Coordinates of N, CA and C in Angstrom, one line a residue:
M18 N 0.8 -1.2 0.0 CA 0.0 0.0 0.0 C 0.9 1.2 0.0
D19 N 1.7 1.4 -1.0 CA 2.6 2.5 -1.1 C 2.2 3.5 -2.2
G20 N 1.0 3.3 -2.7 CA 0.5 4.2 -3.8 C 0.9 3.8 -5.2
T21 N 1.6 2.8 -5.3 CA 1.9 2.2 -6.7 C 0.6 1.7 -7.2
N22 N 0.2 1.8 -8.4 CA -1.0 1.2 -8.9 C -2.3 1.9 -8.4
R23 N -2.1 3.1 -7.8 CA -3.3 3.9 -7.4 C -4.2 4.2 -8.5
K24 N -5.5 4.5 -8.2 CA -6.4 4.8 -9.3 C -7.1 6.1 -8.9
V25 N -7.2 7.1 -9.8 CA -7.9 8.3 -9.6 C -9.3 8.2 -10.0
F26 N -10.3 8.4 -9.1 CA -11.7 8.3 -9.4 C -12.3 9.6 -9.9
V27 N -11.9 10.7 -9.2 CA -12.4 12.0 -9.5 C -11.3 13.0 -9.5
E28 N -11.3 13.9 -10.6 CA -10.3 14.9 -10.7 C -10.9 16.3 -10.8
S29 N -12.1 16.4 -11.1 CA -12.7 17.7 -11.4 C -13.8 18.1 -10.3
D30 N -14.1 19.4 -10.2 CA -15.2 19.8 -9.3 C -15.0 19.4 -7.9
L31 N -13.7 19.5 -7.4 CA -13.4 19.3 -6.0 C -12.7 20.5 -5.4
R32 N -13.1 20.8 -4.2 CA -12.4 21.9 -3.5 C -11.8 21.5 -2.2
L33 N -12.6 21.0 -1.3 CA -12.2 20.6 0.0 C -12.8 19.2 0.4
P34 N -12.4 18.2 -0.3 CA -13.0 16.9 0.1 C -12.5 16.4 1.4
N35 N -13.4 16.1 2.3 CA -13.1 15.7 3.7 C -13.4 14.2 4.0
G36 N -14.6 13.8 3.8 CA -15.0 12.5 4.2 C -15.0 11.5 3.0
L37 N -14.8 10.2 3.3 CA -14.7 9.2 2.3 C -15.3 7.9 2.9
T38 N -16.1 7.3 2.1 CA -16.6 6.0 2.5 C -16.7 5.1 1.3
V39 N -16.4 3.8 1.5 CA -16.5 2.8 0.4 C -17.6 1.8 0.7
D40 N -18.5 1.7 -0.2 CA -19.6 0.7 -0.1 C -19.2 -0.5 -1.0
L41 N -18.8 -1.6 -0.3 CA -18.3 -2.8 -1.1 C -19.5 -3.5 -1.8
Y42 N -20.7 -3.3 -1.2 CA -21.8 -4.0 -1.8 C -22.3 -3.4 -3.2
S43 N -22.2 -2.1 -3.2 CA -22.6 -1.4 -4.5 C -21.4 -1.0 -5.3
S44 N -20.2 -1.3 -4.8 CA -19.0 -0.9 -5.5 C -18.9 0.6 -5.8
Q45 N -19.3 1.4 -4.8 CA -19.2 2.9 -4.9 C -18.3 3.5 -3.9
V46 N -17.7 4.6 -4.3 CA -16.9 5.4 -3.4 C -17.7 6.7 -3.2
C47 N -18.0 7.1 -2.0 CA -18.7 8.4 -1.7 C -17.9 9.3 -0.9
W48 N -18.1 10.6 -1.1 CA -17.3 11.6 -0.4 C -18.1 12.9 -0.1
G49 N -17.7 13.6 0.9 CA -18.2 14.9 1.1 C -17.2 16.0 0.8
D50 N -17.6 17.1 0.3 CA -16.7 18.2 0.0 C -17.2 19.5 0.6
A51 N -16.5 20.0 1.6 CA -16.9 21.2 2.3 C -16.7 22.4 1.5
G52 N -15.9 22.4 0.4 CA -15.7 23.5 -0.5 C -16.8 23.7 -1.4
T53 N -17.5 22.6 -1.8 CA -18.6 22.7 -2.7 C -20.0 22.4 -2.1
S54 N -20.0 22.1 -0.8 CA -21.2 21.7 0.0 C -21.9 20.5 -0.6
K55 N -21.2 19.6 -1.2 CA -21.8 18.4 -1.9 C -21.4 17.1 -1.2
V56 N -22.3 16.2 -1.4 CA -22.0 14.8 -1.1 C -22.3 14.0 -2.4
E57 N -21.3 13.3 -2.8 CA -21.4 12.6 -4.1 C -20.8 11.2 -4.0
C58 N -21.2 10.4 -5.0 CA -20.7 9.0 -5.1 C -20.3 8.7 -6.6
I59 N -19.4 7.7 -6.7 CA -19.0 7.3 -8.1 C -18.7 5.8 -8.0
R60 N -18.9 5.1 -9.0 CA -18.6 3.6 -9.1 C -17.1 3.5 -9.0
E61 N -16.7 2.3 -8.6 CA -15.3 2.0 -8.4 C -14.5 2.0 -9.8
D62 N -15.3 1.9 -10.9 CA -14.6 1.9 -12.2 C -14.5 3.4 -12.7
G63 N -14.9 4.4 -11.9 CA -14.7 5.8 -12.2 C -15.8 6.3 -13.1
V64 N -16.9 5.6 -13.2 CA -18.0 6.0 -14.1 C -19.3 6.2 -13.2
G65 N -20.2 7.0 -13.6 CA -21.4 7.2 -12.9 C -21.4 8.1 -11.7
R66 N -20.8 9.2 -11.8 CA -20.7 10.2 -10.7 C -22.1 10.7 -10.4
V67 N -22.6 10.6 -9.2 CA -23.9 11.0 -8.8 C -23.9 12.0 -7.6
L68 N -24.6 13.1 -7.8 CA -24.7 14.1 -6.8 C -25.9 13.7 -5.9
L69 N -25.6 13.5 -4.6 CA -26.7 13.1 -3.6 C -27.3 14.4 -3.0
T70 N -26.5 15.4 -2.7 CA -27.0 16.6 -2.2 C -25.9 17.7 -2.4
D71 N -26.4 18.9 -2.6 CA -25.5 20.1 -2.7 C -25.9 21.1 -1.6
S72 N -26.5 20.6 -0.6 CA -26.8 21.4 0.6 C -26.2 20.8 1.9
A73 N -24.9 20.5 1.8 CA -24.2 20.0 3.0 C -23.1 21.0 3.3
P74 N -23.3 22.0 4.2 CA -22.4 23.1 4.4 C -21.0 22.7 4.7
Y75 N -20.8 21.7 5.6 CA -19.4 21.3 5.9 C -19.3 19.8 6.3
P76 N -19.5 19.0 5.3 CA -19.5 17.5 5.6 C -18.0 17.1 6.0
F77 N -18.0 16.2 7.0 CA -16.7 15.7 7.4 C -16.6 14.2 7.4
G78 N -17.0 13.5 8.5 CA -16.9 12.1 8.5 C -18.1 11.5 7.7
L79 N -17.9 10.5 6.9 CA -19.0 9.8 6.2 C -19.1 8.4 6.5
S80 N -20.3 7.8 6.4 CA -20.5 6.4 6.5 C -21.8 6.1 5.7
Y81 N -22.0 4.8 5.3 CA -23.2 4.4 4.7 C -23.9 3.3 5.5
H82 N -25.2 3.2 5.4 CA -25.9 2.1 6.0 C -27.1 1.9 5.2
G83 N -27.2 0.7 4.6 CA -28.3 0.4 3.7 C -28.3 1.3 2.5
N84 N -29.4 2.0 2.3 CA -29.6 2.9 1.1 C -29.3 4.3 1.5
N85 N -28.7 4.6 2.6 CA -28.5 6.0 3.1 C -27.0 6.3 3.3
I86 N -26.7 7.5 3.1 CA -25.3 8.0 3.5 C -25.5 9.0 4.6
F87 N -24.6 8.8 5.6 CA -24.7 9.7 6.8 C -23.3 10.5 6.8
W88 N -23.4 11.7 7.4 CA -22.2 12.5 7.5 C -22.3 13.4 8.7
T89 N -21.1 13.7 9.3 CA -21.1 14.7 10.4 C -20.9 16.0 9.7
D90 N -21.7 17.0 10.1 CA -21.6 18.4 9.5 C -21.1 19.4 10.5
W91 N -20.0 20.0 10.3 CA -19.4 20.9 11.2 C -20.1 22.2 11.3
S92 N -20.8 22.6 10.2 CA -21.5 23.9 10.3 C -22.9 23.7 11.0
Q93 N -23.6 22.6 10.7 CA -24.9 22.4 11.3 C -24.8 21.7 12.6
K94 N -23.6 21.2 13.0 CA -23.3 20.5 14.3 C -24.4 19.4 14.5
A95 N -24.4 18.6 13.5 CA -25.4 17.5 13.5 C -24.9 16.3 12.6
V96 N -25.6 15.2 12.7 CA -25.3 14.1 11.8 C -26.5 14.2 10.8
M97 N -26.1 14.3 9.5 CA -27.0 14.5 8.5 C -27.2 13.1 7.7
E98 N -28.3 13.0 7.0 CA -28.6 11.8 6.2 C -29.2 12.1 4.9
V99 N -28.9 11.4 3.9 CA -29.5 11.5 2.6 C -29.6 10.1 2.0
S100 N -30.7 9.8 1.3 CA -30.8 8.5 0.6 C -29.9 8.5 -0.7
R101 N -29.6 7.4 -1.2 CA -28.8 7.3 -2.4 C -29.5 7.9 -3.6
G102 N -30.9 8.0 -3.4 CA -31.7 8.6 -4.5 C -31.7 10.1 -4.4
G103 N -31.1 10.7 -3.3 CA -31.0 12.1 -3.1 C -32.0 12.7 -2.2
S104 N -32.9 11.9 -1.6 CA -33.9 12.4 -0.7 C -33.4 12.7 0.6
P105 N -33.4 14.0 1.1 CA -32.9 14.3 2.4 C -33.8 13.7 3.5
R106 N -33.2 13.4 4.6 CA -33.8 12.8 5.8 C -33.6 13.8 7.0
A107 N -34.2 13.4 8.1 CA -34.1 14.2 9.3 C -32.7 14.2 9.8
S108 N -32.2 15.2 10.4 CA -30.9 15.2 11.0 C -30.9 14.9 12.5
L109 N -29.8 14.5 13.0 CA -29.7 14.2 14.5 C -28.7 15.2 15.1
E110 N -29.2 16.0 16.0 CA -28.4 17.0 16.7 C -27.4 16.2 17.6
I111 N -26.2 16.7 17.7 CA -25.2 16.0 18.6 C -25.4 16.5 20.0
P112 N -25.0 15.7 21.0 CA -25.2 16.0 22.4 C -24.4 17.3 22.7
V113 N -24.8 18.0 23.8 CA -24.2 19.2 24.2 C -22.8 18.8 24.8
G114 N -21.8 19.6 24.5 CA -20.5 19.4 25.0 C -19.5 19.4 23.9
G115 N -18.2 19.6 24.2 CA -17.2 19.6 23.2 C -17.3 20.8 22.2
N116 N -16.6 20.7 21.1 CA -16.7 21.9 20.2 C -17.7 21.7 19.1
G117 N -18.5 20.6 19.1 CA -19.5 20.4 18.2 C -19.0 19.8 16.9
R118 N -17.8 19.4 16.8 CA -17.2 18.9 15.5 C -16.9 17.4 15.7
L119 N -17.8 16.6 15.2 CA -17.7 15.2 15.2 C -16.7 14.8 14.0
Y120 N -15.7 14.1 14.3 CA -14.7 13.8 13.3 C -15.1 12.5 12.5
G121 N -15.4 11.5 13.2 CA -15.6 10.2 12.5 C -17.0 9.7 12.7
L122 N -17.4 8.8 11.9 CA -18.8 8.2 11.9 C -18.7 6.8 11.4
T123 N -19.3 5.9 12.1 CA -19.2 4.5 11.7 C -20.6 3.9 11.8
S124 N -21.0 3.1 10.8 CA -22.3 2.4 10.8 C -22.0 0.9 11.2
V125 N -22.8 0.4 12.2 CA -22.7 -0.9 12.6 C -24.0 -1.7 12.3
T126 N -23.9 -2.8 11.6 CA -25.1 -3.5 11.3 C -25.7 -4.2 12.5
E127 N -24.9 -4.8 13.3 CA -25.4 -5.5 14.5 C -24.4 -5.3 15.6
C128 N -24.9 -5.2 16.8 CA -24.0 -5.1 18.0 C -23.3 -6.4 18.3
P129 N -22.1 -6.3 18.9 CA -21.4 -7.5 19.2 C -22.1 -8.4 20.2
R130 N -23.0 -7.9 20.9 CA -23.8 -8.7 21.9 C -25.2 -8.9 21.4
K131 N -26.0 -9.5 22.2 CA -27.4 -9.7 21.8 C -28.2 -8.4 21.6
K132 N -29.1 -8.5 20.6 CA -29.9 -7.3 20.3 C -30.7 -6.8 21.5
E133 N -31.1 -7.7 22.4 CA -31.9 -7.3 23.6 C -31.1 -6.3 24.5
E134 N -29.8 -6.2 24.3 CA -28.9 -5.4 25.2 C -28.8 -4.0 24.6
M135 N -29.5 -3.7 23.5 CA -29.5 -2.3 22.9 C -30.0 -1.4 24.0
V136 N -29.3 -0.3 24.1 CA -29.7 0.8 25.1 C -30.0 2.1 24.4
T137 N -31.1 2.7 24.7 CA -31.4 4.0 24.1 C -31.1 5.1 25.1
K138 N -30.2 6.0 24.7 CA -29.8 7.1 25.6 C -30.4 8.4 25.1
Y139 N -30.6 9.3 26.0 CA -31.2 10.6 25.6 C -30.2 11.7 26.0
S140 N -30.0 12.7 25.1 CA -29.2 13.8 25.5 C -30.1 14.8 26.1
R141 N -29.6 16.0 26.5 CA -30.4 17.0 27.1 C -31.5 17.5 26.2
Q142 N -31.3 17.5 24.9 CA -32.3 17.9 24.0 C -33.4 16.8 23.7
K143 N -33.3 15.7 24.4 CA -34.2 14.6 24.2 C -34.1 14.0 22.8
Q144 N -33.0 14.1 22.2 CA -32.7 13.4 20.9 C -32.4 11.9 21.2
R145 N -32.8 11.0 20.4 CA -32.7 9.6 20.6 C -31.3 9.2 20.0
W146 N -30.5 8.5 20.8 CA -29.3 7.9 20.4 C -29.3 6.4 20.8
T147 N -29.0 5.6 19.9 CA -29.0 4.1 20.2 C -27.6 3.7 20.1
T148 N -27.2 3.0 21.2 CA -25.8 2.5 21.3 C -25.8 1.0 21.7
C149 N -24.7 0.4 21.6 CA -24.6 -1.0 22.0 C -24.1 -1.0 23.5
D150 N -24.7 -1.8 24.3 CA -24.3 -1.9 25.7 C -23.1 -2.8 25.7
M151 N -21.9 -2.3 25.9 CA -20.7 -3.1 25.9 C -20.2 -3.7 27.2
T152 N -21.1 -3.6 28.2 CA -20.7 -4.1 29.6 C -21.0 -5.6 29.7

């Protein structure tokens, strides 16, 4: 992994690409660009560039889950979501504390323990956050 045989997927219309996620099931690479306020995807063969949204002020960390792309947004201080078809979804505000800049985001299909051990936590704004109980 020294960069020999690297492949360029996108060369144009980029300003400040921050987040990157690879969906092995659909063979797509998706990214967020804070300079263009866009979230886009392209097939791993470099064809089929698709704009999912052009209203993402400062996307940073990206992840996919099912048919949706999620990203942390430093301007909106929230976790944003859009379907691969481009339909926006509701956002999740992040809990109070810190500087409001979430760096990474990971989607987990199933918790390492039984599903019955899922715990729902509430922040001060009564937003719902579901986490795995790792105890």
